[in-house]
Amino acid sequence: MPTPTALISEHLSQDPADWLAERCGVVRHAHDQPGFRDELARAEALIVRTYTIVNDDLLDAAPRLRVVGRAGVGLDNIDLDACKRRGIEVVYTPDANSQAVVEYVLGLMLDAVRPRADLPAIADDGMYHTMRKQHVGRQLDQMTLGILGLGRIGKRLGKAAHALGMNLRVCDLLPEADLRRDVDYPFAFVPLEQLLADADVITMHVDGRPENRHLLDEQTLGHLCDDALLINAARGMLIDQQALADWAKAHPHARVILDVLDPEPPAPDEPLRTLPNVRILPHLASRTDTAMDNMSWVVHDVWAVLEGREPTYSALPD
Ligand SMILES: NC(=O)C1=CN([C@@H]2O[C@H](COP(=O)(O)OP(=O)(O)OC[C@H]3O[C@@H](n4cnc5c(N)ncnc54)[C@H](O)[C@@H]3O)[C@@H](O)[C@H]2O)C=CC1
Ligand SMILES: O=C(O)C(=O)COP(=O)(O)O
């Protein structure tokens, strides 16, 4: 076969990129830089992460494309139907960053109930004793965790949270029996509204399918406890941000941690930016060296498709 070209439009670790370059042409060109469409016109493979929007408009400019590799998990930036219609395979890396997300969310929870990282250095003995009086935290084993979405990430997080003694509530679209088959720890399976009402900490791990847009809106947010801690490290589009800002303003004892927003980065006038009980983080959940490498090995499946072999992980239904 003539040597195909793979176009890499976002970060990819060096070793996987080198591995692919030993097999085919590799071009790195950022999706938001001039000249991207010219490279796209020559590419048989496109390797993306979160921010390259693969829709009809992009695919119209990619007549030779045979495979899109998503280095990562979320597929909401890729129009799977459009790819399928054109016979373009989509491959991705399920579970490549689950552990990174779990450790990140656990860290956020631990720090929220008992802050350590931001404590000032001890200046004198008076401050030493004052700090001991002031900094009394809470324990996770006294809390209920609501996991919205018991998929790959949610299941691992549930295991860790159970090991720490947390009481678990779970909401998922899948049948309860299917979920229980995959986990060996106890949880209560509840509807969304009950999960929001019962939990001290709510963590979101559902996917960004279009129907999930504004899953948390003014109505559903109204079920949260006044002092809830809400963490979203899944997708920004899951939450109506104006409704969340209104809710956070009205509930000063509640806290919100958002690793993801819609759009990213958030608009300069995004109301959530200025609220003292809202913390915005720049989509960091998957950013460990291990997870970034794991995701980048999507090149294995990209190359499999280019060679006419079955990929290990196809994002397209048969
Ligand atoms: N912030 C970050 O860096 C990262 C974010 N993510 C996001 O996390 C999402 C979840 O990842 P995985 O656990 O691997 O996905 P998954 O597909 O294994 O799990 C998603 C679960 O959510 C459930 N679900 C979907 N819609 C629902 C709804 N409306 N109500 C209740 N349950 C619902 C599904 O049935 C499934 O069990 C990804 O789709 C991605 O968007 C993933 C990795 C890193
Ligand atoms: O895998 C996912 O869904 C992610 O959100 C990972 O984010 P990234 O593409 O590594 O910035």
mmCIF file of C-alpha atoms and ligand atoms in Angstrom:
data_model
loop_
_atom_site.group_PDB
_atom_site.id
_atom_site.type_symbol
_atom_site.label_atom_id
_atom_site.label_comp_id
_atom_site.label_asym_id
_atom_site.label_seq_id
_atom_site.Cartn_x
_atom_site.Cartn_y
_atom_site.Cartn_z
ATOM 1 C CA MET A 1 0.000 0.000 0.000
ATOM 2 C CA PRO A 2 1.246 3.578 -0.631
ATOM 3 C CA THR A 3 2.513 5.172 2.604
ATOM 4 C CA PRO A 4 -0.443 6.844 4.337
ATOM 5 C CA THR A 5 -0.219 10.086 6.325
ATOM 6 C CA ALA A 6 -1.471 10.578 9.865
ATOM 7 C CA LEU A 7 -2.260 14.116 10.978
ATOM 8 C CA ILE A 8 -1.933 14.827 14.715
ATOM 9 C CA SER A 9 -3.996 17.872 15.676
ATOM 10 C CA GLU A 10 -3.463 18.010 19.460
ATOM 11 C CA HIS A 11 -0.928 16.797 22.016
ATOM 12 C CA LEU A 12 0.350 13.238 21.550
ATOM 13 C CA SER A 13 3.199 11.713 23.591
ATOM 14 C CA GLN A 14 6.483 11.367 21.762
ATOM 15 C CA ASP A 15 7.031 7.572 21.934
ATOM 16 C CA PRO A 16 3.657 6.678 20.374
ATOM 17 C CA ALA A 17 4.148 9.395 17.752
ATOM 18 C CA ASP A 18 7.607 7.961 16.945
ATOM 19 C CA TRP A 19 6.169 4.432 16.786
ATOM 20 C CA LEU A 20 3.630 5.584 14.234
ATOM 21 C CA ALA A 21 6.268 7.532 12.280
ATOM 22 C CA GLU A 22 8.210 4.282 11.790
ATOM 23 C CA ARG A 23 5.193 2.971 9.899
ATOM 24 C CA CYS A 24 3.676 5.913 8.055
ATOM 25 C CA GLY A 25 3.986 9.633 7.426
ATOM 26 C CA VAL A 26 3.220 11.725 10.504
ATOM 27 C CA VAL A 27 2.397 15.432 10.471
ATOM 28 C CA ARG A 28 1.775 17.501 13.590
ATOM 29 C CA HIS A 29 -0.417 20.539 12.919
ATOM 30 C CA ALA A 30 -2.690 22.147 15.525
ATOM 31 C CA HIS A 31 -6.388 22.135 14.589
ATOM 32 C CA ASP A 32 -6.700 25.864 15.312
ATOM 33 C CA GLN A 33 -3.678 27.015 13.305
ATOM 34 C CA PRO A 34 -3.690 28.297 9.702
ATOM 35 C CA GLY A 35 -2.987 25.600 7.155
ATOM 36 C CA PHE A 36 -4.733 22.812 9.095
ATOM 37 C CA ARG A 37 -7.262 22.193 6.334
ATOM 38 C CA ASP A 38 -4.451 21.815 3.763
ATOM 39 C CA GLU A 39 -2.886 19.071 5.874
ATOM 40 C CA LEU A 40 -6.291 17.483 6.410
ATOM 41 C CA ALA A 41 -6.812 17.216 2.657
ATOM 42 C CA ARG A 42 -3.749 14.919 2.458
ATOM 43 C CA ALA A 43 -4.392 12.794 5.573
ATOM 44 C CA GLU A 44 -5.601 9.178 5.753
ATOM 45 C CA ALA A 45 -5.682 9.310 9.581
ATOM 46 C CA LEU A 46 -6.503 12.096 12.012
ATOM 47 C CA ILE A 47 -5.505 11.881 15.678
ATOM 48 C CA VAL A 48 -7.348 14.219 18.064
ATOM 49 C CA ARG A 49 -8.038 14.816 21.740
ATOM 50 C CA THR A 50 -10.769 16.987 23.234
ATOM 51 C CA TYR A 51 -10.732 20.169 21.223
ATOM 52 C CA THR A 52 -10.719 19.172 17.554
ATOM 53 C CA ILE A 53 -14.353 19.179 16.454
ATOM 54 C CA VAL A 54 -14.825 16.332 13.988
ATOM 55 C CA ASN A 55 -18.074 17.152 12.211
ATOM 56 C CA ASP A 56 -19.372 17.210 8.627
ATOM 57 C CA ASP A 57 -17.638 20.505 7.999
ATOM 58 C CA LEU A 58 -14.231 19.076 8.944
ATOM 59 C CA LEU A 59 -14.864 15.776 7.177
ATOM 60 C CA ASP A 60 -15.768 17.611 3.944
ATOM 61 C CA ALA A 61 -12.177 18.874 3.945
ATOM 62 C CA ALA A 62 -10.752 15.377 4.486
ATOM 63 C CA PRO A 63 -11.557 13.312 1.384
ATOM 64 C CA ARG A 64 -8.842 10.693 2.011
ATOM 65 C CA LEU A 65 -9.610 10.093 5.698
ATOM 66 C CA ARG A 66 -10.026 6.428 6.756
ATOM 67 C CA VAL A 67 -9.680 6.644 10.512
ATOM 68 C CA VAL A 68 -10.078 9.137 13.359
ATOM 69 C CA GLY A 69 -8.152 8.267 16.525
ATOM 70 C CA ARG A 70 -9.430 9.879 19.718
ATOM 71 C CA ALA A 71 -6.550 9.867 22.205
ATOM 72 C CA GLY A 72 -8.836 9.725 25.223
ATOM 73 C CA VAL A 73 -12.330 8.701 26.235
ATOM 74 C CA GLY A 74 -15.003 11.329 25.593
ATOM 75 C CA LEU A 75 -16.389 11.166 22.057
ATOM 76 C CA ASP A 76 -18.648 14.207 22.217
ATOM 77 C CA ASN A 77 -16.322 16.187 19.912
ATOM 78 C CA ILE A 78 -16.754 13.578 17.181
ATOM 79 C CA ASP A 79 -19.867 13.157 15.058
ATOM 80 C CA LEU A 80 -19.910 9.361 15.004
ATOM 81 C CA ASP A 81 -22.850 9.186 12.572
ATOM 82 C CA ALA A 82 -21.089 11.456 10.097
ATOM 83 C CA CYS A 83 -17.964 9.274 10.294
ATOM 84 C CA LYS A 84 -20.003 6.107 9.864
ATOM 85 C CA ARG A 85 -21.835 7.498 6.827
ATOM 86 C CA ARG A 86 -18.469 8.143 5.181
ATOM 87 C CA GLY A 87 -17.005 4.761 6.158
ATOM 88 C CA ILE A 88 -14.467 6.393 8.480
ATOM 89 C CA GLU A 89 -13.575 4.228 11.474
ATOM 90 C CA VAL A 90 -13.339 5.938 14.884
ATOM 91 C CA VAL A 91 -11.014 4.431 17.486
ATOM 92 C CA TYR A 92 -10.371 5.586 21.053
ATOM 93 C CA THR A 93 -8.811 4.545 24.368
ATOM 94 C CA PRO A 94 -11.451 3.569 26.941
ATOM 95 C CA ASP A 95 -10.051 3.323 30.496
ATOM 96 C CA ALA A 96 -6.722 4.906 29.501
ATOM 97 C CA ASN A 97 -7.222 7.737 31.991
ATOM 98 C CA SER A 98 -9.771 6.286 34.467
ATOM 99 C CA GLN A 99 -7.231 5.954 37.282
ATOM 100 C CA ALA A 100 -5.977 9.500 36.705
ATOM 101 C CA VAL A 101 -9.528 10.868 36.980
ATOM 102 C CA VAL A 102 -10.266 8.785 40.084
ATOM 103 C CA GLU A 103 -7.118 9.960 41.901
ATOM 104 C CA TYR A 104 -7.844 13.555 40.910
ATOM 105 C CA VAL A 105 -11.443 13.503 42.124
ATOM 106 C CA LEU A 106 -10.464 11.777 45.372
ATOM 107 C CA GLY A 107 -7.803 14.430 45.908
ATOM 108 C CA LEU A 108 -10.337 17.201 45.321
ATOM 109 C CA MET A 109 -12.750 15.606 47.792
ATOM 110 C CA LEU A 110 -10.102 15.075 50.482
ATOM 111 C CA ASP A 111 -8.848 18.599 50.122
ATOM 112 C CA ALA A 112 -12.333 20.097 50.168
ATOM 113 C CA VAL A 113 -13.319 18.448 53.458
ATOM 114 C CA ARG A 114 -9.916 19.039 55.074
ATOM 115 C CA PRO A 115 -7.766 21.611 53.276
ATOM 116 C CA ARG A 116 -4.023 21.113 53.571
ATOM 117 C CA ALA A 117 -2.341 22.312 50.415
ATOM 118 C CA ASP A 118 -3.187 25.979 50.921
ATOM 119 C CA LEU A 119 -2.291 26.253 54.617
ATOM 120 C CA PRO A 120 0.196 29.038 55.279
ATOM 121 C CA ALA A 121 3.697 28.348 56.590
ATOM 122 C CA ILE A 122 3.868 28.602 60.398
ATOM 123 C CA ALA A 123 5.326 31.977 61.320
ATOM 124 C CA ASP A 124 5.465 31.633 65.141
ATOM 125 C CA ASP A 125 4.228 29.542 68.095
ATOM 126 C CA GLY A 126 1.030 31.589 68.391
ATOM 127 C CA MET A 127 0.117 30.783 64.832
ATOM 128 C CA TYR A 128 0.914 27.089 65.428
ATOM 129 C CA HIS A 129 -1.712 26.841 68.161
ATOM 130 C CA THR A 130 -4.228 29.059 66.346
ATOM 131 C CA MET A 131 -4.037 26.838 63.300
ATOM 132 C CA ARG A 132 -4.671 23.729 65.385
ATOM 133 C CA LYS A 133 -7.861 25.356 66.702
ATOM 134 C CA GLN A 134 -9.041 26.743 63.370
ATOM 135 C CA HIS A 135 -8.444 23.826 61.071
ATOM 136 C CA VAL A 136 -10.856 21.122 62.048
ATOM 137 C CA GLY A 137 -11.931 19.178 58.996
ATOM 138 C CA ARG A 138 -14.484 16.485 58.294
ATOM 139 C CA GLN A 139 -14.048 12.778 57.443
ATOM 140 C CA LEU A 140 -15.155 11.111 54.266
ATOM 141 C CA ASP A 141 -16.299 8.026 56.191
ATOM 142 C CA GLN A 142 -19.080 10.179 57.681
ATOM 143 C CA MET A 143 -20.310 11.217 54.248
ATOM 144 C CA THR A 144 -22.500 9.995 51.433
ATOM 145 C CA LEU A 145 -21.043 10.107 47.944
ATOM 146 C CA GLY A 146 -23.391 10.337 44.966
ATOM 147 C CA ILE A 147 -21.851 8.953 41.787
ATOM 148 C CA LEU A 148 -23.704 10.137 38.710
ATOM 149 C CA GLY A 149 -22.675 7.652 36.013
ATOM 150 C CA LEU A 150 -21.289 4.270 37.138
ATOM 151 C CA GLY A 151 -19.219 3.592 34.036
ATOM 152 C CA ARG A 152 -15.519 2.853 33.825
ATOM 153 C CA ILE A 153 -14.512 5.868 35.930
ATOM 154 C CA GLY A 154 -17.516 5.824 38.262
ATOM 155 C CA LYS A 155 -16.955 2.144 39.130
ATOM 156 C CA ARG A 156 -13.304 2.668 40.041
ATOM 157 C CA LEU A 157 -14.128 5.738 42.052
ATOM 158 C CA GLY A 158 -16.849 3.833 43.896
ATOM 159 C CA LYS A 159 -14.347 1.147 44.863
ATOM 160 C CA ALA A 160 -11.903 3.685 46.289
ATOM 161 C CA ALA A 161 -14.629 5.666 48.062
ATOM 162 C CA HIS A 162 -16.038 2.476 49.597
ATOM 163 C CA ALA A 163 -12.551 1.555 50.805
ATOM 164 C CA LEU A 164 -12.443 4.942 52.555
ATOM 165 C CA GLY A 165 -15.751 4.170 54.268
ATOM 166 C CA MET A 166 -18.066 6.386 52.247
ATOM 167 C CA ASN A 167 -21.717 5.535 51.892
ATOM 168 C CA LEU A 168 -22.562 5.290 48.173
ATOM 169 C CA ARG A 169 -25.538 6.358 46.066
ATOM 170 C CA VAL A 170 -25.469 5.635 42.343
ATOM 171 C CA CYS A 171 -27.557 6.864 39.424
ATOM 172 C CA ASP A 172 -27.113 5.393 35.959
ATOM 173 C CA LEU A 173 -29.251 4.718 32.895
ATOM 174 C CA LEU A 174 -28.190 1.069 32.768
ATOM 175 C CA PRO A 175 -30.162 -1.605 34.635
ATOM 176 C CA GLU A 176 -29.129 -1.939 38.266
ATOM 177 C CA ALA A 177 -28.425 -5.673 37.900
ATOM 178 C CA ASP A 178 -25.899 -5.046 35.109
ATOM 179 C CA LEU A 179 -24.042 -2.522 37.249
ATOM 180 C CA ARG A 180 -23.991 -4.782 40.305
ATOM 181 C CA ARG A 181 -22.475 -7.616 38.249
ATOM 182 C CA ASP A 182 -19.360 -5.515 37.748
ATOM 183 C CA VAL A 183 -18.753 -4.260 41.281
ATOM 184 C CA ASP A 184 -18.169 -5.947 44.629
ATOM 185 C CA TYR A 185 -19.106 -3.096 46.972
ATOM 186 C CA PRO A 186 -22.501 -1.957 48.281
ATOM 187 C CA PHE A 187 -24.391 1.030 46.891
ATOM 188 C CA ALA A 188 -27.954 2.293 46.763
ATOM 189 C CA PHE A 189 -29.283 2.625 43.215
ATOM 190 C CA VAL A 190 -31.439 5.755 43.100
ATOM 191 C CA PRO A 191 -33.016 8.211 40.642
ATOM 192 C CA LEU A 192 -31.146 11.445 39.873
ATOM 193 C CA GLU A 193 -33.257 13.621 42.160
ATOM 194 C CA GLN A 194 -32.699 11.326 45.131
ATOM 195 C CA LEU A 195 -28.975 11.098 44.470
ATOM 196 C CA LEU A 196 -28.740 14.880 44.491
ATOM 197 C CA ALA A 197 -30.820 15.169 47.663
ATOM 198 C CA ASP A 198 -29.075 12.412 49.640
ATOM 199 C CA ALA A 199 -25.415 13.051 48.909
ATOM 200 C CA ASP A 200 -22.926 15.247 50.764
ATOM 201 C CA VAL A 201 -20.624 14.999 47.755
ATOM 202 C CA ILE A 202 -21.841 14.533 44.176
ATOM 203 C CA THR A 203 -19.377 13.602 41.460
ATOM 204 C CA MET A 204 -20.354 13.499 37.788
ATOM 205 C CA HIS A 205 -19.070 10.772 35.474
ATOM 206 C CA VAL A 206 -21.715 10.508 32.762
ATOM 207 C CA ASP A 207 -20.751 10.968 29.135
ATOM 208 C CA GLY A 208 -21.403 13.988 26.956
ATOM 209 C CA ARG A 209 -24.128 12.540 24.704
ATOM 210 C CA PRO A 210 -26.448 15.296 23.396
ATOM 211 C CA GLU A 211 -29.376 14.183 25.614
ATOM 212 C CA ASN A 212 -27.229 14.897 28.681
ATOM 213 C CA ARG A 213 -27.002 18.595 27.899
ATOM 214 C CA HIS A 214 -27.955 20.515 31.051
ATOM 215 C CA LEU A 215 -28.715 17.358 33.023
ATOM 216 C CA LEU A 216 -28.193 19.674 35.966
ATOM 217 C CA ASP A 217 -30.424 22.672 35.412
ATOM 218 C CA GLU A 218 -32.409 24.990 37.661
ATOM 219 C CA GLN A 219 -34.919 22.245 38.459
ATOM 220 C CA THR A 220 -32.483 19.394 39.227
ATOM 221 C CA LEU A 221 -29.999 21.641 41.065
ATOM 222 C CA GLY A 222 -32.869 22.507 43.401
ATOM 223 C CA HIS A 223 -32.601 18.991 44.903
ATOM 224 C CA LEU A 224 -29.040 19.483 46.190
ATOM 225 C CA CYS A 225 -28.382 19.938 49.921
ATOM 226 C CA ASP A 226 -27.579 23.492 51.006
ATOM 227 C CA ASP A 227 -23.994 22.536 51.867
ATOM 228 C CA ALA A 228 -23.351 19.999 49.098
ATOM 229 C CA LEU A 229 -20.007 19.632 47.370
ATOM 230 C CA LEU A 230 -20.536 19.201 43.626
ATOM 231 C CA ILE A 231 -17.659 18.020 41.423
ATOM 232 C CA ASN A 232 -17.815 17.828 37.637
ATOM 233 C CA ALA A 233 -14.810 16.236 35.931
ATOM 234 C CA ALA A 234 -16.860 14.831 33.031
ATOM 235 C CA ARG A 235 -18.129 17.452 30.556
ATOM 236 C CA GLY A 236 -19.118 21.108 30.907
ATOM 237 C CA MET A 237 -22.264 20.722 28.809
ATOM 238 C CA LEU A 238 -23.800 18.554 31.539
ATOM 239 C CA ILE A 239 -24.543 21.649 33.629
ATOM 240 C CA ASP A 240 -26.521 24.814 32.886
ATOM 241 C CA GLN A 241 -23.834 27.220 34.062
ATOM 242 C CA GLN A 242 -26.132 30.212 34.586
ATOM 243 C CA ALA A 243 -28.441 28.069 36.737
ATOM 244 C CA LEU A 244 -25.423 26.740 38.660
ATOM 245 C CA ALA A 245 -24.111 30.264 39.265
ATOM 246 C CA ASP A 246 -27.525 31.309 40.597
ATOM 247 C CA TRP A 247 -27.657 28.237 42.819
ATOM 248 C CA ALA A 248 -24.107 28.689 44.146
ATOM 249 C CA LYS A 249 -24.827 32.353 44.924
ATOM 250 C CA ALA A 250 -27.965 31.403 46.843
ATOM 251 C CA HIS A 251 -26.128 28.618 48.753
ATOM 252 C CA PRO A 252 -22.928 30.117 50.180
ATOM 253 C CA HIS A 253 -22.193 26.996 52.261
ATOM 254 C CA ALA A 254 -22.200 24.781 49.175
ATOM 255 C CA ARG A 255 -19.065 24.269 47.101
ATOM 256 C CA VAL A 256 -18.599 23.535 43.434
ATOM 257 C CA ILE A 257 -15.461 22.256 41.705
ATOM 258 C CA LEU A 258 -15.515 22.279 37.914
ATOM 259 C CA ASP A 259 -12.705 20.625 35.965
ATOM 260 C CA VAL A 260 -14.707 21.065 32.772
ATOM 261 C CA LEU A 261 -16.766 23.930 31.397
ATOM 262 C CA ASP A 262 -18.711 24.876 28.325
ATOM 263 C CA PRO A 263 -16.877 26.440 26.574
ATOM 264 C CA GLU A 264 -13.283 25.811 27.582
ATOM 265 C CA PRO A 265 -11.677 28.063 28.610
ATOM 266 C CA PRO A 266 -14.790 29.728 30.071
ATOM 267 C CA ALA A 267 -15.880 33.087 28.647
ATOM 268 C CA PRO A 268 -14.330 36.117 30.391
ATOM 269 C CA ASP A 269 -17.789 37.133 31.651
ATOM 270 C CA GLU A 270 -18.709 33.609 32.812
ATOM 271 C CA PRO A 271 -20.592 34.276 36.085
ATOM 272 C CA LEU A 272 -19.090 31.191 37.778
ATOM 273 C CA ARG A 273 -15.600 32.711 37.573
ATOM 274 C CA THR A 274 -16.159 35.217 40.353
ATOM 275 C CA LEU A 275 -18.041 33.167 42.946
ATOM 276 C CA PRO A 276 -16.072 32.428 46.127
ATOM 277 C CA ASN A 277 -17.562 28.940 46.548
ATOM 278 C CA VAL A 278 -16.843 27.853 42.969
ATOM 279 C CA ARG A 279 -13.427 26.566 41.914
ATOM 280 C CA ILE A 280 -12.633 26.294 38.220
ATOM 281 C CA LEU A 281 -9.827 24.027 37.053
ATOM 282 C CA PRO A 282 -8.481 23.783 33.484
ATOM 283 C CA HIS A 283 -9.534 20.236 32.438
ATOM 284 C CA LEU A 284 -6.725 18.566 34.360
ATOM 285 C CA ALA A 285 -8.320 15.283 35.440
ATOM 286 C CA SER A 286 -6.547 13.127 32.861
ATOM 287 C CA ARG A 287 -3.200 14.906 33.011
ATOM 288 C CA THR A 288 -0.805 12.396 34.514
ATOM 289 C CA ASP A 289 2.225 11.182 32.588
ATOM 290 C CA THR A 290 0.844 7.632 32.605
ATOM 291 C CA ALA A 291 -2.629 8.561 31.373
ATOM 292 C CA MET A 292 -1.305 10.863 28.671
ATOM 293 C CA ASP A 293 0.895 8.043 27.380
ATOM 294 C CA ASN A 294 -1.943 5.494 27.638
ATOM 295 C CA MET A 295 -4.211 7.751 25.601
ATOM 296 C CA SER A 296 -1.528 8.402 23.014
ATOM 297 C CA TRP A 297 -1.161 4.691 22.284
ATOM 298 C CA VAL A 298 -4.381 5.091 20.286
ATOM 299 C CA VAL A 299 -1.836 4.959 17.464
ATOM 300 C CA HIS A 300 -1.906 1.138 17.712
ATOM 301 C CA ASP A 301 -5.542 1.087 16.596
ATOM 302 C CA VAL A 302 -5.057 3.880 14.079
ATOM 303 C CA TRP A 303 -2.351 1.813 12.429
ATOM 304 C CA ALA A 304 -4.481 -1.356 12.630
ATOM 305 C CA VAL A 305 -7.212 0.368 10.619
ATOM 306 C CA LEU A 306 -4.745 1.756 8.095
ATOM 307 C CA GLU A 307 -3.416 -1.786 7.623
ATOM 308 C CA GLY A 308 -6.940 -3.135 7.186
ATOM 309 C CA ARG A 309 -7.023 -4.971 10.531
ATOM 310 C CA GLU A 310 -9.734 -4.883 13.209
ATOM 311 C CA PRO A 311 -9.024 -2.271 15.903
ATOM 312 C CA THR A 312 -9.108 -3.323 19.553
ATOM 313 C CA TYR A 313 -11.416 -0.439 20.510
ATOM 314 C CA SER A 314 -13.860 0.875 17.943
ATOM 315 C CA ALA A 315 -16.121 3.740 18.958
ATOM 316 C CA LEU A 316 -18.631 2.868 16.248
ATOM 317 C CA PRO A 317 -21.408 0.341 16.836
ATOM 318 C CA ASP A 318 -21.312 -2.640 14.419
HETATM 319 N N1 LIG B 1 -11.953 15.677 32.732
HETATM 320 C C1 LIG B 1 -11.289 14.762 32.065
HETATM 321 O O1 LIG B 1 -10.094 14.927 31.798
HETATM 322 C C2 LIG B 1 -11.949 13.502 31.638
HETATM 323 C C3 LIG B 1 -13.297 13.451 31.408
HETATM 324 N N2 LIG B 1 -13.890 12.285 31.013
HETATM 325 C C4 LIG B 1 -15.332 12.271 30.796
HETATM 326 O O2 LIG B 1 -15.900 11.289 31.649
HETATM 327 C C5 LIG B 1 -16.903 10.587 30.929
HETATM 328 C C6 LIG B 1 -17.123 9.229 31.539
HETATM 329 O O3 LIG B 1 -16.043 8.375 31.263
HETATM 330 P P1 LIG B 1 -16.171 6.785 31.413
HETATM 331 O O4 LIG B 1 -16.520 6.422 32.807
HETATM 332 O O5 LIG B 1 -14.975 6.202 30.799
HETATM 333 O O6 LIG B 1 -17.444 6.542 30.479
HETATM 334 P P2 LIG B 1 -18.471 5.321 30.471
HETATM 335 O O7 LIG B 1 -19.135 5.376 29.152
HETATM 336 O O8 LIG B 1 -17.778 4.067 30.881
HETATM 337 O O9 LIG B 1 -19.499 5.703 31.638
HETATM 338 C C7 LIG B 1 -20.539 6.623 31.508
HETATM 339 C C8 LIG B 1 -21.696 6.114 32.349
HETATM 340 O O10 LIG B 1 -22.666 7.150 32.454
HETATM 341 C C9 LIG B 1 -23.959 6.570 32.300
HETATM 342 N N3 LIG B 1 -24.883 7.624 31.883
HETATM 343 C C10 LIG B 1 -24.904 8.311 30.713
HETATM 344 N N4 LIG B 1 -25.879 9.238 30.721
HETATM 345 C C11 LIG B 1 -26.484 9.148 31.930
HETATM 346 C C12 LIG B 1 -27.563 9.835 32.546
HETATM 347 N N5 LIG B 1 -28.216 10.818 31.919
HETATM 348 N N6 LIG B 1 -27.921 9.464 33.785
HETATM 349 C C13 LIG B 1 -27.282 8.476 34.430
HETATM 350 N N7 LIG B 1 -26.248 7.782 33.906
HETATM 351 C C14 LIG B 1 -25.857 8.115 32.675
HETATM 352 C C15 LIG B 1 -23.761 5.471 31.276
HETATM 353 O O11 LIG B 1 -24.806 4.512 31.320
HETATM 354 C C16 LIG B 1 -22.406 4.902 31.726
HETATM 355 O O12 LIG B 1 -22.560 3.890 32.691
HETATM 356 C C17 LIG B 1 -16.369 10.574 29.490
HETATM 357 O O13 LIG B 1 -17.406 10.406 28.557
HETATM 358 C C18 LIG B 1 -15.698 11.913 29.364
HETATM 359 O O14 LIG B 1 -16.626 12.840 28.869
HETATM 360 C C19 LIG B 1 -13.169 11.137 30.853
HETATM 361 C C20 LIG B 1 -11.836 11.134 31.078
HETATM 362 C C21 LIG B 1 -11.102 12.327 31.440
HETATM 363 O O1 LIG B 2 -10.540 11.456 27.718
HETATM 364 C C1 LIG B 2 -11.313 12.415 27.876
HETATM 365 O O2 LIG B 2 -12.533 12.360 27.670
HETATM 366 C C2 LIG B 2 -10.777 13.684 28.333
HETATM 367 O O3 LIG B 2 -11.513 14.601 28.628
HETATM 368 C C3 LIG B 2 -9.315 13.814 28.415
HETATM 369 O O4 LIG B 2 -8.959 15.137 28.224
HETATM 370 P P1 LIG B 2 -7.746 15.494 27.251
HETATM 371 O O5 LIG B 2 -8.221 15.200 25.881
HETATM 372 O O6 LIG B 2 -6.617 14.614 27.660
HETATM 373 O O7 LIG B 2 -7.478 16.913 27.523
#
